Amino acid sequence: MKNAIIKKIKDDLNSGFKTKEFLEFATNSLHYIDRGFIKAGNHNFPYIIINKENSINGQHSNFLITPICFSGPIGFNLEELHIQINRTLKHYELMGGFIQTCFELNENNSFKYYQWGSAYIDFRTCYKIRLGNSLEDYIGKVKNDSKKRLKNILNEKKKYFLAEASSDKDIKIFAEMYSRNAKESKFSPQYCFTLPCWIELLKNNLFKLYLLHYKGKVVSGTIITKINSGFDYTFMAYDREKSDVSRANLLYIARYLNDSGKFLSLGGGIFEDDSLSKFKLSMGGEPYRYARYRFQIGLDNESNKHIIKKKLKSRWP
């Protein structure tokens, strides 16, 4: 029991998502009321409090949410969170929240009703590549549509070179590439960052930037976050003129980290089963259904049950 508790503490301290650098980075472009860390079960996780329209009563209310990326709790109990809210955040008069977790949902989507309010529990799929295997084993798990492309990339392996960033100049190369991608793909403001943001984030050793070179030119960059017993493929930018650079980048990152952790978490798609999800699946990513909770506080379940069921399925509670 003691060893298990020690391991959980070490896991918390060994996750880049549990750092003030990440929380400051993730909230850089947000209008928030408060931010910090809150305990749910045996783990702390980052939170943000924002003020927005309540989908149920139409009034502006304060809500507790988790930041971007899969940075939520790896162990979670909504009843315990409600107790913590009453202990430490009561003065904000929270009306609800949206918590995206990092643990699997082993049941069907469902509504839960409590004395203090209601919750809708569903999932978002996250894809993970298992590390610690041979190149042949990894290629064997890749879908046929990516397998042929990876073999072509490996035939040119002498032209590729992956290196960890070693200077602000390297970070600038990545930042400019990321900004071009963000503009071309019309990223939402919360996913747009300036060069100083990247520099500050990378001061923490739990975040590493890697640049992939092809024929001496940087064609992609990736920020990897150390999380618990593995890694998170958190941000990626690439040169759109180079064909199959996304596959090459993921391949070389996964092989570079292969002996250093148990898994490489790729995140999910923008929507379930979209082209990004299918890409991650085709590259050997195994799907995991991560639970997420939308909840409302202080509503009478009986008189509001119909509208609760409708509104809690929306993007926001």
Short mmCIF file of C-alpha atoms in Angstrom, two decimals:
data_model
loop_
_atom_site.label_atom_id
_atom_site.label_comp_id
_atom_site.label_asym_id
_atom_site.label_seq_id
_atom_site.Cartn_x
_atom_site.Cartn_y
_atom_site.Cartn_z
CA MET A 1 0.00 0.00 0.00
CA LYS A 2 2.80 2.40 0.95
CA ASN A 3 4.66 1.66 -2.30
CA ALA A 4 1.48 2.31 -4.31
CA ILE A 5 1.04 5.72 -2.67
CA ILE A 6 4.69 6.61 -3.32
CA LYS A 7 4.30 5.61 -6.98
CA LYS A 8 1.22 7.84 -7.36
CA ILE A 9 3.12 10.78 -5.88
CA LYS A 10 6.04 10.18 -8.25
CA ASP A 11 3.65 9.89 -11.20
CA ASP A 12 2.13 13.25 -10.33
CA LEU A 13 5.56 14.88 -10.08
CA ASN A 14 6.63 13.28 -13.36
CA SER A 15 3.85 14.70 -15.55
CA GLY A 16 4.38 17.86 -17.54
CA PHE A 17 0.65 18.52 -17.47
CA LYS A 18 0.83 18.91 -13.66
CA THR A 19 3.16 21.92 -13.82
CA LYS A 20 2.60 25.66 -13.52
CA GLU A 21 4.48 26.11 -16.82
CA PHE A 22 1.86 24.10 -18.69
CA LEU A 23 -1.06 25.78 -16.93
CA GLU A 24 0.31 29.23 -17.77
CA PHE A 25 0.97 28.14 -21.35
CA ALA A 26 -2.50 26.60 -21.82
CA THR A 27 -4.30 29.68 -20.50
CA ASN A 28 -2.21 32.23 -22.38
CA SER A 29 -5.05 33.32 -24.70
CA LEU A 30 -8.02 32.57 -22.41
CA HIS A 31 -10.11 35.00 -20.40
CA TYR A 32 -10.28 33.20 -17.09
CA ILE A 33 -11.32 34.01 -13.54
CA ASP A 34 -8.95 31.64 -11.78
CA ARG A 35 -6.59 28.78 -12.55
CA GLY A 36 -4.72 26.28 -10.42
CA PHE A 37 -4.68 22.66 -9.29
CA ILE A 38 -7.39 20.73 -7.49
CA LYS A 39 -7.39 17.25 -5.97
CA ALA A 40 -9.69 14.46 -7.11
CA GLY A 41 -8.97 11.12 -5.45
CA ASN A 42 -5.20 10.71 -5.00
CA HIS A 43 -4.23 13.02 -7.84
CA ASN A 44 -4.07 16.74 -8.50
CA PHE A 45 -5.03 18.07 -11.90
CA PRO A 46 -5.04 21.54 -13.49
CA TYR A 47 -8.25 23.53 -13.72
CA ILE A 48 -9.48 26.81 -15.17
CA ILE A 49 -12.55 28.75 -14.06
CA ILE A 50 -14.29 30.65 -16.84
CA ASN A 51 -17.51 32.66 -17.06
CA LYS A 52 -19.86 31.83 -19.92
CA GLU A 53 -23.51 31.39 -20.74
CA ASN A 54 -25.22 28.56 -18.89
CA SER A 55 -26.89 26.40 -21.54
CA ILE A 56 -29.71 25.45 -19.18
CA ASN A 57 -30.86 28.80 -17.77
CA GLY A 58 -29.30 31.18 -20.30
CA GLN A 59 -27.51 33.22 -17.64
CA HIS A 60 -23.76 33.74 -17.37
CA SER A 61 -22.21 31.48 -14.75
CA ASN A 62 -18.82 30.29 -13.54
CA PHE A 63 -17.64 26.86 -14.74
CA LEU A 64 -14.65 24.68 -13.89
CA ILE A 65 -12.90 23.10 -16.89
CA THR A 66 -9.72 21.19 -17.68
CA PRO A 67 -7.16 22.81 -20.05
CA ILE A 68 -6.37 21.80 -23.62
CA CYS A 69 -4.77 18.42 -24.40
CA PHE A 70 -5.50 15.31 -22.32
CA SER A 71 -4.28 17.03 -19.17
CA GLY A 72 -7.11 16.03 -16.85
CA PRO A 73 -7.03 13.58 -13.92
CA ILE A 74 -5.86 9.97 -14.25
CA GLY A 75 -8.08 9.02 -11.32
CA PHE A 76 -11.38 10.73 -10.65
CA ASN A 77 -14.55 10.75 -8.56
CA LEU A 78 -17.13 13.45 -9.19
CA GLU A 79 -18.51 13.31 -5.66
CA GLU A 80 -15.00 13.93 -4.27
CA LEU A 81 -14.51 16.81 -6.70
CA HIS A 82 -17.75 18.41 -5.51
CA ILE A 83 -16.49 18.19 -1.92
CA GLN A 84 -13.20 19.83 -2.95
CA ILE A 85 -15.09 22.58 -4.79
CA ASN A 86 -17.05 23.35 -1.63
CA ARG A 87 -13.86 23.39 0.43
CA THR A 88 -11.59 25.49 -1.75
CA LEU A 89 -13.61 27.16 -4.54
CA LYS A 90 -16.98 27.83 -2.91
CA HIS A 91 -16.63 31.62 -3.22
CA TYR A 92 -16.75 31.31 -7.02
CA GLU A 93 -20.32 29.92 -6.85
CA LEU A 94 -19.62 27.39 -9.59
CA MET A 95 -22.65 26.23 -11.58
CA GLY A 96 -20.94 23.27 -13.22
CA GLY A 97 -18.00 22.14 -15.28
CA PHE A 98 -16.48 20.03 -18.04
CA ILE A 99 -13.78 17.59 -16.93
CA GLN A 100 -11.89 15.59 -19.54
CA THR A 101 -10.02 12.75 -17.85
CA CYS A 102 -7.13 10.44 -18.71
CA PHE A 103 -8.70 7.16 -17.63
CA GLU A 104 -10.87 4.70 -19.49
CA LEU A 105 -14.66 4.68 -19.42
CA ASN A 106 -15.72 1.06 -18.94
CA GLU A 107 -19.46 1.63 -19.24
CA ASN A 108 -21.95 3.13 -21.67
CA ASN A 109 -22.65 6.86 -21.80
CA SER A 110 -24.90 7.73 -18.89
CA PHE A 111 -26.58 10.40 -16.77
CA LYS A 112 -25.90 10.52 -13.05
CA TYR A 113 -28.04 12.33 -10.51
CA TYR A 114 -26.78 13.54 -7.15
CA GLN A 115 -28.26 15.48 -4.26
CA TRP A 116 -26.25 18.49 -5.41
CA GLY A 117 -26.83 18.25 -9.18
CA SER A 118 -26.50 16.18 -12.34
CA ALA A 119 -23.82 14.89 -14.71
CA TYR A 120 -23.54 13.40 -18.18
CA ILE A 121 -20.63 10.98 -18.63
CA ASP A 122 -19.40 10.04 -22.09
CA PHE A 123 -15.99 9.52 -23.71
CA ARG A 124 -13.45 10.87 -26.12
CA THR A 125 -11.12 8.45 -27.89
CA CYS A 126 -7.38 8.82 -27.35
CA TYR A 127 -4.88 6.78 -29.37
CA LYS A 128 -1.65 5.34 -27.98
CA ILE A 129 1.36 3.63 -29.55
CA ARG A 130 2.96 1.00 -27.35
CA LEU A 131 6.70 1.49 -26.93
CA GLY A 132 9.40 -1.06 -26.13
CA ASN A 133 8.96 -3.12 -29.29
CA SER A 134 11.08 -3.84 -32.34
CA LEU A 135 10.67 -1.87 -35.55
CA GLU A 136 9.30 -4.99 -37.23
CA ASP A 137 6.68 -5.46 -34.52
CA TYR A 138 5.65 -1.83 -34.78
CA ILE A 139 5.34 -1.92 -38.58
CA GLY A 140 3.28 -5.09 -38.20
CA LYS A 141 0.66 -3.18 -36.17
CA VAL A 142 0.35 -0.37 -38.71
CA LYS A 143 -2.62 -0.40 -41.09
CA ASN A 144 -1.95 -1.26 -44.73
CA ASP A 145 -2.58 2.29 -45.96
CA SER A 146 0.32 3.56 -43.82
CA LYS A 147 2.55 0.48 -43.97
CA LYS A 148 3.63 1.00 -47.58
CA ARG A 149 4.32 4.69 -46.96
CA LEU A 150 6.43 3.92 -43.89
CA LYS A 151 8.51 1.43 -45.85
CA ASN A 152 9.18 4.13 -48.45
CA ILE A 153 10.22 6.50 -45.66
CA LEU A 154 12.55 3.86 -44.18
CA ASN A 155 14.12 3.33 -47.61
CA GLU A 156 15.26 6.95 -47.31
CA LYS A 157 16.36 6.71 -43.69
CA LYS A 158 19.83 8.09 -44.45
CA LYS A 159 18.19 11.35 -45.52
CA TYR A 160 16.36 11.80 -42.20
CA PHE A 161 17.80 13.02 -38.92
CA LEU A 162 15.94 13.65 -35.65
CA ALA A 163 17.53 15.91 -33.03
CA GLU A 164 16.47 17.51 -29.77
CA ALA A 165 16.30 21.31 -29.91
CA SER A 166 19.32 22.93 -28.29
CA SER A 167 18.76 26.68 -28.64
CA ASP A 168 16.18 29.46 -28.88
CA LYS A 169 16.94 29.48 -32.61
CA ASP A 170 15.61 25.91 -32.86
CA ILE A 171 12.50 26.91 -30.90
CA LYS A 172 11.97 29.84 -33.28
CA ILE A 173 12.08 27.49 -36.28
CA PHE A 174 9.35 25.38 -34.70
CA ALA A 175 7.28 28.40 -33.59
CA GLU A 176 7.26 29.90 -37.09
CA MET A 177 6.31 26.57 -38.64
CA TYR A 178 3.53 26.06 -36.07
CA SER A 179 2.17 29.58 -36.66
CA ARG A 180 2.02 28.95 -40.42
CA ASN A 181 0.12 25.71 -39.84
CA ALA A 182 -2.21 27.46 -37.37
CA LYS A 183 -3.02 30.21 -39.86
CA GLU A 184 -3.53 27.83 -42.78
CA SER A 185 -5.75 25.48 -40.75
CA LYS A 186 -7.53 28.30 -38.87
CA PHE A 187 -6.75 27.04 -35.37
CA SER A 188 -8.93 28.36 -32.57
CA PRO A 189 -7.24 31.12 -30.50
CA GLN A 190 -6.59 28.77 -27.56
CA TYR A 191 -4.25 26.74 -29.80
CA CYS A 192 -2.26 29.75 -31.03
CA PHE A 193 0.98 30.63 -29.22
CA THR A 194 3.79 33.15 -29.53
CA LEU A 195 7.52 32.43 -29.48
CA PRO A 196 7.89 33.59 -25.83
CA CYS A 197 5.16 31.10 -24.86
CA TRP A 198 7.09 28.21 -26.39
CA ILE A 199 10.36 29.34 -24.83
CA GLU A 200 8.83 29.54 -21.35
CA LEU A 201 7.17 26.12 -21.68
CA LEU A 202 10.39 24.45 -22.77
CA LYS A 203 12.26 25.73 -19.73
CA ASN A 204 10.66 22.82 -17.90
CA ASN A 205 12.54 19.58 -18.64
CA LEU A 206 9.29 17.60 -18.77
CA PHE A 207 8.75 19.18 -22.21
CA LYS A 208 11.14 18.48 -25.08
CA LEU A 209 11.23 19.82 -28.63
CA TYR A 210 12.50 17.57 -31.42
CA LEU A 211 13.18 18.67 -34.99
CA LEU A 212 13.12 16.27 -37.93
CA HIS A 213 15.53 17.08 -40.75
CA TYR A 214 15.25 15.81 -44.32
CA LYS A 215 18.20 16.41 -46.63
CA GLY A 216 19.51 18.93 -44.11
CA LYS A 217 16.29 20.94 -43.90
CA VAL A 218 13.90 21.02 -40.93
CA VAL A 219 10.60 19.58 -42.16
CA SER A 220 8.76 19.09 -38.86
CA GLY A 221 8.94 19.69 -35.14
CA THR A 222 7.30 18.03 -32.16
CA ILE A 223 6.88 18.94 -28.51
CA ILE A 224 6.77 15.81 -26.38
CA THR A 225 5.46 15.91 -22.81
CA LYS A 226 6.62 13.43 -20.17
CA ILE A 227 3.57 11.93 -18.51
CA ASN A 228 3.67 9.25 -15.83
CA SER A 229 5.17 6.10 -17.42
CA GLY A 230 5.05 7.37 -20.98
CA PHE A 231 4.95 10.39 -23.28
CA ASP A 232 2.41 12.65 -24.93
CA TYR A 233 2.70 13.75 -28.57
CA THR A 234 1.45 17.21 -27.62
CA PHE A 235 2.23 19.68 -30.44
CA MET A 236 3.44 19.07 -33.96
CA ALA A 237 4.22 21.42 -36.86
CA TYR A 238 5.38 20.52 -40.33
CA ASP A 239 6.37 21.72 -43.78
CA ARG A 240 3.35 21.13 -46.01
CA GLU A 241 5.55 20.91 -49.10
CA LYS A 242 7.16 17.65 -47.90
CA SER A 243 5.02 14.59 -48.66
CA ASP A 244 4.23 12.14 -45.85
CA VAL A 245 6.07 14.27 -43.32
CA SER A 246 3.42 13.57 -40.63
CA ARG A 247 4.07 9.84 -40.91
CA ALA A 248 7.83 10.28 -41.00
CA ASN A 249 7.71 12.54 -37.96
CA LEU A 250 5.60 10.14 -35.90
CA LEU A 251 7.72 7.15 -36.93
CA TYR A 252 11.03 8.74 -35.94
CA ILE A 253 9.66 10.18 -32.68
CA ALA A 254 8.21 6.79 -31.67
CA ARG A 255 11.48 4.99 -32.44
CA TYR A 256 13.53 7.64 -30.61
CA LEU A 257 11.42 7.21 -27.46
CA ASN A 258 10.99 3.45 -27.81
CA ASP A 259 13.28 2.42 -24.95
CA SER A 260 12.36 5.28 -22.60
CA GLY A 261 8.72 4.64 -21.71
CA LYS A 262 5.70 2.37 -22.04
CA PHE A 263 3.59 4.36 -24.48
CA LEU A 264 3.32 7.42 -26.71
CA SER A 265 -0.10 9.06 -26.37
CA LEU A 266 -1.23 10.66 -29.64
CA GLY A 267 -4.38 12.37 -28.39
CA GLY A 268 -7.60 12.12 -30.37
CA GLY A 269 -9.23 13.71 -33.36
CA ILE A 270 -11.02 17.02 -33.55
CA PHE A 271 -14.18 14.90 -33.69
CA GLU A 272 -14.73 11.19 -33.15
CA ASP A 273 -13.77 9.08 -36.19
CA ASP A 274 -12.58 12.06 -38.24
CA SER A 275 -9.62 11.97 -40.63
CA LEU A 276 -7.15 12.79 -37.83
CA SER A 277 -8.49 9.91 -35.71
CA LYS A 278 -8.20 7.55 -38.67
CA PHE A 279 -4.63 8.69 -39.30
CA LYS A 280 -3.60 7.93 -35.71
CA LEU A 281 -5.33 4.55 -35.89
CA SER A 282 -3.61 3.72 -39.18
CA MET A 283 -0.22 4.53 -37.64
CA GLY A 284 -0.59 1.85 -35.00
CA GLY A 285 -2.43 3.85 -32.37
CA GLU A 286 -4.61 1.76 -30.08
CA PRO A 287 -7.93 3.40 -29.10
CA TYR A 288 -8.74 4.18 -25.46
CA ARG A 289 -12.08 5.63 -24.38
CA TYR A 290 -11.26 8.41 -21.92
CA ALA A 291 -14.14 9.45 -19.68
CA ARG A 292 -15.35 13.02 -19.58
CA TYR A 293 -17.87 14.65 -17.28
CA ARG A 294 -20.25 17.54 -17.94
CA PHE A 295 -22.00 18.52 -14.75
CA GLN A 296 -24.42 21.10 -13.35
CA ILE A 297 -24.59 22.11 -9.69
CA GLY A 298 -27.64 23.21 -7.73
CA LEU A 299 -30.43 22.14 -10.09
CA ASP A 300 -33.56 20.31 -9.01
CA ASN A 301 -33.20 17.01 -10.85
CA GLU A 302 -36.91 16.18 -10.98
CA SER A 303 -38.22 19.48 -12.34
CA ASN A 304 -35.28 19.98 -14.73
CA LYS A 305 -34.65 16.39 -15.86
CA HIS A 306 -35.88 16.89 -19.44
CA ILE A 307 -33.80 19.99 -20.15
CA ILE A 308 -30.81 18.57 -18.23
CA LYS A 309 -30.72 15.51 -20.50
CA LYS A 310 -30.82 17.71 -23.57
CA LYS A 311 -28.36 20.40 -22.55
CA LEU A 312 -25.73 18.28 -20.80
CA LYS A 313 -25.07 16.54 -24.12
CA SER A 314 -24.07 19.88 -25.63
CA ARG A 315 -20.46 21.00 -25.95
CA TRP A 316 -20.79 22.92 -22.68
CA PRO A 317 -22.98 22.18 -19.65
#
